[in-house]
Amino acid sequence: MPDVAKGTWVQIHRVVLGPEERSPHLPDDTKKVPLELRLKGFLTHDACIGDEVEIETLIGRRVKGRLVKVNPEYDHGFGRPVPELLTIGMELRKILGGDGR
Amino acid sequence: MTRDISYEAVMARKNEIMKKAVGIDYQVFESGGIAFDYERMMREVGYTIDEIRKIQAETGVGNTPLIELKNLTKLARKLAPPGKGARIFIKDEACNPSGSFKDRRASVSVYRAQKLGFKGVIAATSGNYGAAVASQAAMRSLNCIVVQEVFDSEGRGQPEILEKGRKCEAFGAEVIQLSVGPELFYTFLCLLEETGYFNASLYTPFGIAGIETLGYEVAEQVRAATGRDPDAVVITHAGGGNVTGTARGLLKAGCRNTKIIGASVDLTGLHMASDRDFNRKSFTTGHTGFGVPFATWPDRADVPRNAARSLRYLDRYVTVSQGEVFYMTEALAQLEGMERGPAGNTSLAAAFAIAREMDEDQVIVVQETEYTGAGKLPSAQLTFATEMGVEVRRGDPAGDKPGERIVIPEHPAQIRVKEVNLDALRKSYISNCIKHYKVQKLTGEDIRFLAEDTKTIEDYVRMVAEELGISI
Ligand SMILES: Cc1ncc(COP(=O)(O)O)c(C=O)c1O
């Protein structure tokens, strides 16, 4: 039973160039790995994670690839407070002659 | 008929694909050798300042405020010898619709694409430019594809680039996210062929002409605020368009004596195409990994003749460390109430150091800010850096080591600039021209061109050619 319904917002993955097809001018670490592509869009048919699928992108282009994520999250954030930065404001106000609040 | 889409076949069709996708025949500006008619290209393919102002007004681009950084100026004066410490101004480019000066650059390209009847635009960029093109395309009802370099081979994304991708999607663009490698260009060419969209290249005369209004506004606003021309304008330098467009705008406004200073974050030692190094840098643009290669070989770009040629305009080029820029980003927020950055604050860090060399009655301008937030803030970048094994500590920023250690200054007096040897860059550029065009001899036209393109004189070019063993 396919568990991802047609119309769901998903991410697909594809290898664009295998390591042997890549540009000859690459550093060694990059040479060893493929050039990969990730793209989001709406599934045009029911499917399971890992299937070869087709999506329709935000501008209506149809692209094929392996289904890897459903409703992919934006997981970048503000990060943790950085102790090395936290006191800079107080230090600067002191230099400027204030009390550093 | 099916096209051969192998790497070699597509790369071999590069010129043909590009000609269709930017609608410029560069051939007409060529001399057949090293020289080409840059000013004619800018004149015939670009637009005048007045035309651009009109185009930009249609989509709310430009006319950003110029703000005097009074507390940072005061701080710089505390740290400077008596009588020193120029007034520091900042141009709040974050006020553009997508949050950076890149809207100026995108506005003319997208206008042109619309006028020529293209259905959509494509941009190859991991930076703010993607969001700018996406935003302008949304306003002009064109489709937009942005191709980004985002992930390492473990699928880890640079937070700042992830944020820029999110923003493009927020404007309705399709975002193609690639892993590390220069073959992004191959994917880009395939897409241009497949879609027939316009290449909103960063490096066409349209893009650069779009930035001229920034320099022009700086001149007008500084004159209105201080009654004088800016003495120095500091410009964050990556691909060199920011320097080129701003300097041209200043010149068009008649600022003949304003010093043009480029500034980049020093990322010496990190390889830009390395899968490992990719996520060990905390700046994704405005750094030496773009700045130096583009200054010394601008025509590496996606168009045959790059309109961004920073050596033509630079009087001085300096670097600052990652830690110094993070420090100044914090200082800007804490003392001036402006949360901005990251790339735009590279020139701020440099200006803060350079202001202390200048007289009190002089004016130094930081010509941009950019929007910030999730992924882009120092806290986001430094959290990610720590996770990637980069050490973060306070100390003398001279101890900063890209990819290994980020040193946040202990005191603002430690913020200094390092000079980039412009002479070495000029020689390297001339040598690259000779290699690329495989010439045995420089013509009079080549010599004239190279003198203009390096902001030197013909005798200088002759001397360098002699050093390189090239006859003239
Ligand atoms: C905010 C910001 N500042 C400066 C730059 C550098 O501009 P350029 O690549 O034209 O040198 C960029 C782009 O890379 C940017 O996004």
Coordinates of C-alpha atoms and ligand atoms in Angstrom, one line a residue:
Chain A
M1 CA 0.0 0.0 0.0
P2 CA 1.5 3.4 -1.0
D3 CA 1.7 5.5 2.1
V4 CA 2.3 8.9 0.6
A5 CA -0.7 10.4 -1.2
K6 CA -0.7 12.2 -4.6
G7 CA -0.5 15.9 -4.0
T8 CA 1.7 15.7 -0.9
W9 CA 4.7 18.2 -0.6
V10 CA 7.8 16.0 -0.8
Q11 CA 11.5 16.1 -1.5
I12 CA 13.2 13.9 -4.1
H13 CA 16.9 13.0 -4.5
R14 CA 18.9 12.1 -7.6
V15 CA 22.5 11.5 -8.5
V16 CA 23.3 14.0 -11.3
L17 CA 26.9 12.7 -11.9
G18 CA 28.5 9.6 -10.5
P19 CA 32.1 10.0 -9.2
E20 CA 33.5 8.8 -12.5
E21 CA 31.4 11.3 -14.6
R22 CA 32.5 14.3 -12.6
S23 CA 34.7 17.2 -13.7
P24 CA 38.4 16.3 -13.8
H25 CA 39.3 19.4 -11.8
L26 CA 38.2 18.5 -8.3
P27 CA 39.9 18.1 -4.9
D28 CA 40.3 14.5 -3.9
D29 CA 37.6 14.4 -1.3
T30 CA 35.0 15.7 -3.7
K31 CA 36.2 13.4 -6.5
K32 CA 35.2 10.4 -4.5
V33 CA 31.5 11.3 -4.1
P34 CA 28.7 11.8 -6.5
L35 CA 27.1 15.2 -7.4
E36 CA 23.6 14.9 -5.8
L37 CA 20.4 16.9 -6.3
R38 CA 17.5 17.5 -4.0
L39 CA 14.3 19.1 -5.1
K40 CA 10.9 19.7 -3.6
G41 CA 7.4 19.5 -5.2
F42 CA 4.0 17.9 -5.1
L43 CA 3.8 14.2 -5.8
T44 CA 1.9 13.5 -9.0
H45 CA 0.9 10.0 -7.9
D46 CA 0.6 7.8 -4.7
A47 CA 4.0 6.4 -3.7
C48 CA 6.2 5.0 -0.9
I49 CA 9.4 6.5 0.6
G50 CA 12.3 5.2 -1.5
D51 CA 10.2 4.8 -4.7
E52 CA 11.2 6.4 -8.0
V53 CA 8.5 9.1 -8.3
E54 CA 7.5 12.2 -10.2
I55 CA 6.9 15.6 -8.7
E56 CA 5.5 18.9 -9.9
T57 CA 7.7 21.8 -8.6
L58 CA 6.5 25.3 -7.5
I59 CA 6.7 26.5 -11.1
G60 CA 4.9 23.4 -12.5
R61 CA 8.0 21.6 -13.9
R62 CA 7.7 17.8 -13.7
V63 CA 10.9 16.1 -12.4
K64 CA 11.7 12.5 -11.5
G65 CA 13.7 11.2 -8.6
R66 CA 13.7 9.0 -5.5
L67 CA 11.3 10.0 -2.8
V68 CA 13.2 10.8 0.4
K69 CA 11.2 13.1 2.5
V70 CA 7.6 14.0 3.2
N71 CA 6.7 17.6 4.1
P72 CA 10.4 18.3 4.5
E73 CA 11.2 20.6 7.4
Y74 CA 13.2 23.8 7.4
D75 CA 15.5 22.8 10.2
H76 CA 18.0 25.7 10.2
G77 CA 17.5 28.0 13.2
F78 CA 19.0 30.7 15.3
G79 CA 21.5 28.4 17.0
R80 CA 22.4 28.5 20.7
P81 CA 23.5 31.7 22.5
V82 CA 27.2 32.0 22.0
P83 CA 29.1 32.8 25.3
E84 CA 31.9 34.4 23.3
L85 CA 29.5 37.0 21.9
L86 CA 27.1 37.5 24.9
T87 CA 29.2 40.0 26.8
I88 CA 30.4 42.2 23.9
G89 CA 27.6 44.7 24.2
M90 CA 28.3 45.3 27.9
E91 CA 32.1 45.6 27.2
L92 CA 31.6 48.1 24.5
R93 CA 29.2 50.3 26.5
K94 CA 31.8 50.3 29.3
I95 CA 34.5 51.5 26.9
L96 CA 32.1 54.3 25.7
G97 CA 31.8 55.5 29.3
G98 CA 28.4 54.1 30.2
D99 CA 27.9 51.7 33.1
G100 CA 27.5 48.7 30.9
R101 CA 23.9 48.6 32.1
Chain B
M1 CA 15.9 14.4 -31.6
T2 CA 17.4 13.8 -28.2
R3 CA 20.2 16.0 -27.0
D4 CA 23.4 14.5 -25.7
I5 CA 23.3 15.6 -22.0
S6 CA 26.6 14.1 -20.9
Y7 CA 28.9 16.4 -19.0
E8 CA 31.3 16.9 -21.9
A9 CA 28.6 17.4 -24.5
V10 CA 26.7 20.0 -22.5
M11 CA 29.9 21.9 -21.5
A12 CA 30.9 22.0 -25.2
R13 CA 27.6 23.7 -26.0
K14 CA 28.1 26.4 -23.3
N15 CA 28.6 29.4 -25.6
E16 CA 25.6 28.6 -27.8
I17 CA 23.4 28.0 -24.7
M18 CA 24.5 31.2 -23.1
K19 CA 24.0 33.4 -26.1
K20 CA 20.4 32.4 -26.3
A21 CA 19.9 32.7 -22.5
V22 CA 21.3 36.2 -22.0
G23 CA 20.5 37.6 -25.4
I24 CA 23.9 39.3 -25.8
D25 CA 26.3 38.8 -28.7
Y26 CA 29.6 39.4 -26.9
Q27 CA 31.4 38.9 -30.2
V28 CA 30.7 42.5 -31.3
F29 CA 32.8 43.9 -28.4
E30 CA 35.8 41.7 -29.0
S31 CA 39.1 42.7 -30.5
G32 CA 40.2 39.2 -31.3
G33 CA 42.9 39.3 -28.6
I34 CA 42.9 40.2 -24.9
A35 CA 41.2 43.6 -25.3
F36 CA 37.5 44.1 -25.5
D37 CA 35.5 47.3 -25.5
Y38 CA 34.2 47.2 -21.9
E39 CA 32.7 50.7 -21.9
R40 CA 30.9 50.1 -25.2
M41 CA 29.4 46.9 -23.8
M42 CA 28.2 48.7 -20.7
R43 CA 26.8 51.5 -22.8
E44 CA 25.0 49.4 -25.5
V45 CA 23.8 46.6 -23.4
G46 CA 23.3 48.4 -20.1
Y47 CA 21.0 51.2 -19.2
T48 CA 21.6 54.8 -18.1
I49 CA 21.2 55.7 -14.4
D50 CA 17.9 57.4 -15.0
E51 CA 16.5 54.4 -16.9
I52 CA 17.6 52.1 -14.1
R53 CA 16.1 54.3 -11.4
K54 CA 12.8 54.0 -13.3
I55 CA 13.0 50.2 -13.6
Q56 CA 13.9 49.8 -10.0
A57 CA 11.2 52.2 -8.8
E58 CA 8.6 49.9 -10.5
T59 CA 9.5 47.1 -8.1
G60 CA 10.4 49.1 -5.0
V61 CA 14.2 48.6 -5.3
G62 CA 16.7 51.2 -4.1
N63 CA 16.4 54.6 -2.3
T64 CA 17.5 52.9 0.9
P65 CA 18.4 55.0 3.9
L66 CA 22.0 56.1 4.7
I67 CA 22.5 56.0 8.5
E68 CA 25.3 57.6 10.5
L69 CA 26.7 55.1 13.0
K70 CA 27.3 57.6 15.8
N71 CA 28.1 55.1 18.6
L72 CA 30.5 53.1 16.4
T73 CA 32.1 56.4 15.3
K74 CA 32.5 57.4 18.9
L75 CA 34.0 54.0 19.7
A76 CA 36.5 54.3 16.8
R77 CA 37.6 57.7 18.0
K78 CA 38.2 56.4 21.6
L79 CA 40.6 53.9 20.1
A80 CA 42.2 56.3 17.6
P81 CA 45.0 58.9 18.0
P82 CA 43.8 62.5 18.7
G83 CA 42.0 64.0 15.7
K84 CA 41.5 60.6 14.0
G85 CA 38.3 58.6 13.5
A86 CA 36.2 59.3 10.4
R87 CA 32.4 59.5 10.6
I88 CA 31.1 56.1 9.7
F89 CA 27.9 55.8 7.6
I90 CA 26.1 52.7 6.5
K91 CA 23.7 52.2 3.6
D92 CA 20.8 50.1 4.8
E93 CA 20.4 47.9 1.8
A94 CA 18.5 45.4 3.9
C95 CA 15.5 47.7 3.2
N96 CA 15.3 46.3 -0.4
P97 CA 12.3 44.0 -1.0
S98 CA 14.3 40.7 -0.6
G99 CA 16.7 42.1 2.0
S100 CA 20.0 42.9 0.2
F101 CA 21.6 45.1 -2.5
K102 CA 21.2 42.1 -4.8
D103 CA 17.7 43.3 -5.6
R104 CA 19.3 46.1 -7.6
R105 CA 21.3 43.6 -9.6
A106 CA 18.3 41.3 -10.2
S107 CA 15.9 44.1 -11.0
V108 CA 17.4 45.0 -14.4
S109 CA 17.9 41.3 -15.5
V110 CA 14.3 40.4 -14.7
Y111 CA 13.0 43.5 -16.3
R112 CA 15.0 42.6 -19.4
A113 CA 13.8 39.0 -19.4
Q114 CA 10.2 40.2 -19.2
K115 CA 10.7 42.7 -22.0
L116 CA 12.2 40.1 -24.2
G117 CA 9.3 37.8 -23.6
F118 CA 11.0 35.0 -21.6
K119 CA 8.6 32.9 -19.5
G120 CA 11.1 32.5 -16.7
V121 CA 14.5 33.3 -15.2
I122 CA 17.2 31.1 -13.8
A123 CA 20.0 32.0 -11.5
A124 CA 22.9 29.9 -10.3
T125 CA 23.7 31.2 -6.8
S126 CA 23.8 30.0 -3.2
G127 CA 23.5 33.6 -2.1
N128 CA 21.2 36.5 -1.5
Y129 CA 21.0 36.9 -5.3
G130 CA 18.6 33.9 -5.5
A131 CA 16.1 35.5 -3.2
A132 CA 16.5 38.8 -5.2
V133 CA 15.8 37.1 -8.5
A134 CA 12.9 35.2 -7.0
S135 CA 11.4 38.3 -5.5
Q136 CA 11.8 40.4 -8.7
A137 CA 10.4 37.4 -10.8
A138 CA 7.4 37.2 -8.5
M139 CA 6.7 41.0 -9.0
R140 CA 7.0 40.6 -12.8
S141 CA 5.0 37.4 -12.9
L142 CA 7.8 35.2 -14.3
N143 CA 8.8 31.7 -13.3
C144 CA 12.0 31.4 -11.4
I145 CA 14.5 28.6 -10.8
V146 CA 17.4 29.0 -8.4
V147 CA 20.3 26.5 -8.5
Q148 CA 22.2 26.3 -5.2
E149 CA 25.2 24.5 -3.8
V150 CA 24.0 23.5 -0.4
F151 CA 25.0 20.1 0.9
D152 CA 28.1 18.2 1.6
S153 CA 28.2 14.4 0.8
E154 CA 26.6 13.7 4.2
G155 CA 23.6 15.8 3.3
R156 CA 24.5 18.5 5.8
G157 CA 23.5 22.0 4.7
Q158 CA 25.2 25.3 5.5
P159 CA 22.5 27.1 7.6
E160 CA 22.9 30.3 5.7
I161 CA 22.4 28.7 2.4
L162 CA 19.4 26.7 3.7
E163 CA 17.9 30.0 4.8
K164 CA 18.4 31.6 1.4
G165 CA 16.8 28.5 -0.2
R166 CA 13.8 28.9 2.1
K167 CA 13.4 32.5 1.1
C168 CA 13.4 31.7 -2.6
E169 CA 10.7 29.1 -2.0
A170 CA 8.8 31.7 -0.1
F171 CA 8.7 33.8 -3.3
G172 CA 7.5 30.9 -5.3
A173 CA 10.7 29.8 -6.9
E174 CA 11.8 26.3 -7.6
V175 CA 15.0 25.7 -5.7
I176 CA 17.4 23.0 -6.9
Q177 CA 19.7 22.0 -4.1
L178 CA 23.0 20.4 -5.1
S179 CA 25.9 18.9 -3.3
V180 CA 29.4 20.5 -3.4
G181 CA 31.1 20.9 -6.7
P182 CA 31.7 23.3 -9.6
E183 CA 29.5 21.1 -11.9
L184 CA 26.6 23.1 -10.6
F185 CA 27.3 24.9 -13.8
Y186 CA 26.5 21.8 -15.8
T187 CA 23.2 21.4 -14.1
F188 CA 22.5 25.1 -14.8
L189 CA 23.3 24.7 -18.5
C190 CA 21.0 21.6 -18.7
L191 CA 18.2 23.6 -17.2
L192 CA 18.7 26.6 -19.5
E193 CA 18.4 24.3 -22.5
E194 CA 15.4 22.4 -21.1
T195 CA 13.4 25.5 -20.1
G196 CA 14.5 28.2 -22.5
Y197 CA 14.5 30.6 -19.6
F198 CA 16.6 33.8 -19.3
N199 CA 19.9 33.5 -17.5
A200 CA 19.8 36.1 -14.8
S201 CA 23.5 36.0 -14.6
L202 CA 25.3 37.9 -11.9
Y203 CA 27.8 39.1 -14.4
T204 CA 26.0 40.7 -17.3
P205 CA 26.0 44.4 -18.0
F206 CA 22.3 44.5 -16.7
G207 CA 23.3 43.2 -13.4
I208 CA 26.2 45.5 -12.9
A209 CA 24.4 48.5 -14.2
G210 CA 21.7 47.8 -11.6
I211 CA 24.2 48.3 -8.8
E212 CA 25.4 51.7 -10.2
T213 CA 22.4 53.3 -8.5
L214 CA 23.8 52.2 -5.2
G215 CA 27.0 54.2 -5.7
Y216 CA 25.0 57.1 -7.1
E217 CA 22.7 57.2 -4.0
V218 CA 25.7 57.0 -1.7
A219 CA 27.2 60.1 -3.3
E220 CA 23.9 62.1 -3.2
Q221 CA 23.1 61.1 0.4
V222 CA 26.6 61.7 1.8
R223 CA 26.6 65.1 0.1
A224 CA 23.3 66.0 1.6
A225 CA 24.3 64.8 5.1
T226 CA 27.8 66.2 5.3
G227 CA 28.3 68.7 2.5
R228 CA 31.2 66.7 1.1
D229 CA 32.0 63.7 -1.1
P230 CA 32.6 60.4 0.7
D231 CA 36.4 60.1 1.3
A232 CA 36.2 56.3 1.3
V233 CA 33.6 53.7 0.5
V234 CA 34.2 50.2 1.7
I235 CA 32.6 47.4 -0.3
T236 CA 32.3 43.7 0.5
H237 CA 34.0 41.8 -2.3
A238 CA 33.2 38.3 -3.6
G239 CA 32.6 38.1 -7.4
G240 CA 33.4 41.8 -7.7
G241 CA 30.1 43.1 -9.0
N242 CA 29.4 45.0 -5.8
V243 CA 32.7 46.8 -6.1
T244 CA 32.3 47.4 -9.9
G245 CA 28.7 48.7 -9.8
T246 CA 29.2 50.9 -6.7
A247 CA 32.4 52.4 -8.0
R248 CA 30.8 53.2 -11.4
G249 CA 27.9 54.8 -9.7
L250 CA 30.1 57.0 -7.6
L251 CA 32.1 58.0 -10.7
K252 CA 28.8 58.8 -12.5
A253 CA 27.9 61.0 -9.6
G254 CA 31.2 62.8 -10.0
C255 CA 33.1 61.4 -6.9
R256 CA 36.5 61.5 -8.5
N257 CA 38.5 61.4 -5.3
T258 CA 36.6 58.8 -3.3
K259 CA 38.8 55.8 -2.4
I260 CA 37.3 52.5 -3.4
I261 CA 38.2 49.9 -0.8
G262 CA 37.3 46.2 -1.3
A263 CA 36.9 44.0 1.8
S264 CA 36.7 40.2 2.0
V265 CA 36.6 37.7 4.9
D266 CA 39.9 35.9 4.9
L267 CA 39.3 32.2 4.2
T268 CA 42.8 31.4 3.2
G269 CA 43.5 27.7 3.3
L270 CA 40.0 26.4 2.7
H271 CA 39.3 24.9 -0.8
M272 CA 36.0 26.1 -2.2
A273 CA 35.3 22.9 -4.1
S274 CA 36.2 20.6 -1.2
D275 CA 33.4 18.5 0.2
R276 CA 35.1 18.6 3.6
D277 CA 36.0 22.3 3.7
F278 CA 32.5 23.4 2.5
N279 CA 30.9 23.2 5.9
R280 CA 33.9 24.4 7.8
K281 CA 33.5 28.0 6.7
S282 CA 31.1 30.4 8.5
F283 CA 30.8 32.8 5.6
T284 CA 29.2 31.7 2.3
T285 CA 30.1 34.9 0.4
G286 CA 32.2 38.1 0.6
H287 CA 35.3 36.0 1.2
T288 CA 38.7 35.5 -0.4
G289 CA 37.6 32.2 -1.9
F290 CA 35.6 34.2 -4.4
G291 CA 37.3 37.6 -4.1
V292 CA 40.8 36.7 -5.2
P293 CA 40.0 34.3 -8.0
F294 CA 37.4 36.7 -9.5
A295 CA 39.7 39.7 -9.2
T296 CA 42.5 37.9 -11.0
W297 CA 40.3 36.1 -13.5
P298 CA 36.9 37.7 -13.9
D299 CA 36.1 35.9 -17.1
R300 CA 35.8 32.6 -15.2
A301 CA 32.1 33.7 -14.9
D302 CA 29.1 32.1 -16.7
V303 CA 29.3 34.8 -19.5
P304 CA 32.2 35.2 -22.0
R305 CA 33.0 38.8 -20.8
N306 CA 32.3 39.5 -17.2
A307 CA 30.9 43.0 -16.5
A308 CA 32.2 42.8 -12.9
R309 CA 35.9 43.7 -13.0
S310 CA 37.0 44.8 -9.6
L311 CA 40.6 45.6 -10.4
R312 CA 39.4 48.3 -12.8
Y313 CA 38.1 50.3 -9.8
L314 CA 39.9 49.2 -6.6
D315 CA 42.3 51.6 -4.8
R316 CA 42.8 49.2 -1.9
Y317 CA 41.8 45.7 -1.0
V318 CA 41.8 44.4 2.6
T319 CA 40.7 41.3 4.5
V320 CA 39.3 40.8 7.9
S321 CA 38.8 37.5 9.9
Q322 CA 35.6 35.6 10.5
G323 CA 35.8 36.4 14.2
E324 CA 36.2 40.1 13.6
V325 CA 33.1 40.2 11.4
F326 CA 31.1 38.3 14.0
Y327 CA 32.3 40.8 16.7
M328 CA 31.2 43.8 14.5
T329 CA 27.9 42.2 13.8
E330 CA 27.3 42.0 17.5
A331 CA 28.6 45.6 18.0
L332 CA 26.2 46.9 15.3
A333 CA 23.2 45.3 17.0
Q334 CA 24.3 46.3 20.6
L335 CA 25.4 49.9 19.9
E336 CA 23.4 50.9 16.9
G337 CA 20.3 48.8 17.3
M338 CA 20.6 47.3 13.8
E339 CA 20.6 43.5 13.5
R340 CA 22.1 42.9 10.1
G341 CA 24.6 40.7 8.3
P342 CA 26.6 38.5 7.7
A343 CA 28.3 39.4 4.4
G344 CA 27.4 43.1 4.6
N345 CA 29.2 43.4 7.9
T346 CA 32.5 42.4 6.3
S347 CA 32.9 45.9 5.0
L348 CA 31.7 47.2 8.4
A349 CA 34.5 45.5 10.2
A350 CA 37.0 46.8 7.7
A351 CA 35.6 50.3 7.8
F352 CA 35.8 50.3 11.6
A353 CA 39.5 49.7 11.4
I354 CA 40.1 52.1 8.5
A355 CA 38.1 54.9 10.1
R356 CA 40.8 55.1 12.9
E357 CA 43.4 55.9 10.3
M358 CA 41.4 58.8 8.9
D359 CA 40.8 62.3 10.1
E360 CA 37.7 63.2 12.2
D361 CA 36.2 65.4 9.5
Q362 CA 36.4 62.7 6.9
V363 CA 33.6 60.3 5.9
I364 CA 33.8 56.6 5.4
V365 CA 30.8 54.7 4.0
V366 CA 29.9 51.0 4.5
Q367 CA 27.8 50.7 1.4
E368 CA 25.5 47.8 2.4
T369 CA 23.7 45.8 5.0
E370 CA 21.7 42.6 4.4
Y371 CA 18.8 41.0 6.2
T372 CA 19.5 38.5 8.9
G373 CA 17.7 35.9 10.9
A374 CA 17.6 32.1 11.2
G375 CA 20.6 30.5 9.6
K376 CA 22.3 33.8 9.0
L377 CA 23.0 35.1 12.6
P378 CA 26.3 34.7 14.3
S379 CA 24.6 32.4 16.8
A380 CA 23.4 30.1 14.0
Q381 CA 26.7 30.1 12.2
L382 CA 28.8 29.6 15.3
T383 CA 26.6 26.8 16.6
F384 CA 27.0 25.0 13.3
A385 CA 30.8 25.7 13.2
T386 CA 31.2 24.1 16.7
E387 CA 29.2 21.1 15.6
M388 CA 31.6 20.8 12.6
G389 CA 34.6 20.7 15.0
V390 CA 35.7 24.3 14.6
E391 CA 36.9 25.9 17.8
V392 CA 35.4 29.2 18.9
R393 CA 37.1 31.3 21.5
R394 CA 38.0 34.9 22.4
G395 CA 41.5 36.2 21.8
D396 CA 43.6 38.1 19.4
P397 CA 42.0 37.7 16.0
A398 CA 45.5 37.3 14.5
G399 CA 45.2 33.7 15.8
D400 CA 42.1 33.0 13.6
K401 CA 42.6 29.9 11.4
P402 CA 39.8 29.3 8.8
G403 CA 38.3 25.8 9.2
E404 CA 40.0 25.2 12.6
R405 CA 39.5 28.2 14.9
I406 CA 37.4 31.3 15.0
V407 CA 38.8 33.9 17.3
I408 CA 36.4 36.6 18.6
P409 CA 38.4 39.7 19.5
E410 CA 38.7 40.5 23.2
H411 CA 38.7 44.2 22.5
P412 CA 37.6 46.4 19.6
A413 CA 41.2 47.8 19.2
Q414 CA 42.1 44.3 17.9
I415 CA 40.0 44.8 14.8
R416 CA 42.4 45.4 12.1
V417 CA 42.6 45.0 8.3
K418 CA 45.2 43.0 6.4
E419 CA 46.3 44.5 3.1
V420 CA 45.9 42.4 0.0
N421 CA 48.7 43.1 -2.3
L422 CA 46.9 44.7 -5.3
D423 CA 50.1 44.7 -7.3
A424 CA 50.3 41.0 -7.1
L425 CA 46.7 40.6 -8.1
R426 CA 47.2 42.9 -11.1
K427 CA 50.2 40.9 -12.3
S428 CA 48.3 37.6 -11.8
Y429 CA 45.4 39.0 -13.8
I430 CA 47.6 40.1 -16.7
S431 CA 49.3 36.7 -16.6
N432 CA 45.9 34.9 -16.7
C433 CA 44.9 37.0 -19.7
I434 CA 48.0 36.0 -21.5
K435 CA 47.6 32.4 -20.7
H436 CA 43.9 32.3 -21.5
Y437 CA 44.1 34.0 -24.8
K438 CA 47.4 32.2 -25.6
V439 CA 49.0 35.4 -27.0
Q440 CA 52.8 35.6 -27.6
K441 CA 52.6 39.4 -28.0
L442 CA 50.6 42.2 -26.6
T443 CA 49.1 44.7 -29.1
G444 CA 48.8 48.4 -28.4
E445 CA 45.1 47.8 -27.9
D446 CA 45.8 45.0 -25.4
I447 CA 48.1 47.2 -23.4
R448 CA 45.6 50.1 -23.3
F449 CA 42.9 47.7 -22.2
L450 CA 45.0 46.0 -19.5
A451 CA 46.1 49.4 -18.1
E452 CA 42.4 50.4 -17.8
D453 CA 41.4 47.1 -16.5
T454 CA 44.0 47.2 -13.7
K455 CA 43.7 50.9 -12.9
T456 CA 47.3 51.4 -13.9
I457 CA 49.2 53.0 -16.8
E458 CA 50.5 51.5 -20.0
D459 CA 54.1 51.5 -18.8
Y460 CA 53.1 49.3 -15.9
V461 CA 51.5 46.8 -18.2
R462 CA 54.7 46.9 -20.4
M463 CA 56.8 46.2 -17.4
V464 CA 54.7 43.3 -16.3
A465 CA 54.7 41.8 -19.8
E466 CA 58.5 42.1 -19.9
E467 CA 58.7 40.3 -16.5
L468 CA 56.5 37.5 -18.0
G469 CA 58.7 37.3 -21.1
I470 CA 56.0 38.5 -23.5
S471 CA 57.0 40.8 -26.3
I472 CA 55.2 44.1 -27.0
Ligands
LIG1 C1 25.0 40.8 1.0 C2 26.2 40.6 0.0 N1 27.2 41.5 0.1 C3 28.2 41.4 -0.8 C4 28.3 40.4 -1.7 C5 29.5 40.4 -2.7 O1 29.1 40.9 -3.9 P1 30.0 40.5 -5.2 O2 29.8 39.0 -5.4 O3 29.4 41.3 -6.3 O4 31.4 40.9 -4.9 C6 27.2 39.5 -1.8 C7 27.2 38.4 -2.8 O5 27.9 37.5 -2.9 C8 26.2 39.6 -0.9 O6 25.1 38.7 -0.9

